[in-house]
C-alpha positions as a printed NumPy array, in Angstrom:
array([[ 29.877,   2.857,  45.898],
       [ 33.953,   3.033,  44.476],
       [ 33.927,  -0.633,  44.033],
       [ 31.243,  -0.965,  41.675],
       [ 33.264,   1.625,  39.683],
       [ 35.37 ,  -1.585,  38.542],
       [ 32.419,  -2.588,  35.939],
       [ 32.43 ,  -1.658,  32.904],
       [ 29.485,   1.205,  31.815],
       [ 29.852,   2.175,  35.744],
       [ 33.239,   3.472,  36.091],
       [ 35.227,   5.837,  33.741],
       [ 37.068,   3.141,  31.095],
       [ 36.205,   3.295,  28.17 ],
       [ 35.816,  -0.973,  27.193],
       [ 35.26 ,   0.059,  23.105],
       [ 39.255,  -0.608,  22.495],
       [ 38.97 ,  -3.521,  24.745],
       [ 36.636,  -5.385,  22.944],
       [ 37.941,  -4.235,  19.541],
       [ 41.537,  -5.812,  20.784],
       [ 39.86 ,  -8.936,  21.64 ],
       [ 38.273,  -9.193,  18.582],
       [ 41.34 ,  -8.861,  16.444],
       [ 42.981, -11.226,  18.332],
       [ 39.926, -13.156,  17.944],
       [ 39.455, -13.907,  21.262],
       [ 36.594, -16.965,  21.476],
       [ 36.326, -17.339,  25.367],
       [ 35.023, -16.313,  28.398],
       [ 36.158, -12.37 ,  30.152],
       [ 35.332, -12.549,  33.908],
       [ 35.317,  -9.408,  35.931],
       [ 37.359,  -9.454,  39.624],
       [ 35.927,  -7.116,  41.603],
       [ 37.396,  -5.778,  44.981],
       [ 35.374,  -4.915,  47.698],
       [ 31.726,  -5.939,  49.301],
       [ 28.881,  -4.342,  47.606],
       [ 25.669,  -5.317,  48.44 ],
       [ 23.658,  -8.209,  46.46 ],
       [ 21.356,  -5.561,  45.186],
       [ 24.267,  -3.057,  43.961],
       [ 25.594,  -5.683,  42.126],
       [ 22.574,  -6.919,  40.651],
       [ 21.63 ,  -3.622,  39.512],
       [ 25.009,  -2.286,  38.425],
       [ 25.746,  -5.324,  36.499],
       [ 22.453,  -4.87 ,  34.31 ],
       [ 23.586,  -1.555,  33.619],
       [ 27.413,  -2.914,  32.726],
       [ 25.386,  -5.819,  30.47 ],
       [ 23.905,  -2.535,  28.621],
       [ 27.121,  -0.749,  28.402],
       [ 28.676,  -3.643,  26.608],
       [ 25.843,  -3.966,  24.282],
       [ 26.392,  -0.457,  22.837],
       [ 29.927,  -0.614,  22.659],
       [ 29.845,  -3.907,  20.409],
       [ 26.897,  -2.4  ,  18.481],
       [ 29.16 ,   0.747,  17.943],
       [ 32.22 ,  -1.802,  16.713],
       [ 29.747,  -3.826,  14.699],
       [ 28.686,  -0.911,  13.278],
       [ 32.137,   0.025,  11.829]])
């Protein structure tokens, strides 16, 4: 489904320089995702496991630096 695209690990952006600008800045708070669209409960459920994942690699591959 295109909307789900909008999270992070399921679309095409890569969030690496994201989080590496946040941290510089050292940004201590909260990032909420705004989605557009109507996915289904389940889509989202699953999709956003799979974006939790995503994130995990990219701050092990900036903690890895």
């Amino acid at each position: 489904e295109p909307d789900l695209k909008q999270l992070p690990g399921v679309g095409s952006t890569d969030m690496t320089p994201w989080l590496q600008a946040l941290a510089d800045i050292q940004y201590a708070r909260y990032v909420n995702p705004f989605m557009h669209g109507h996915p289904s409960t389940e889509d989202v459920v699953t999709n956003l496991a799979k974006s939790c994942e995503y994130l995990k690699g990219c701050h092990a591959k900036l903690a890895a630096k």
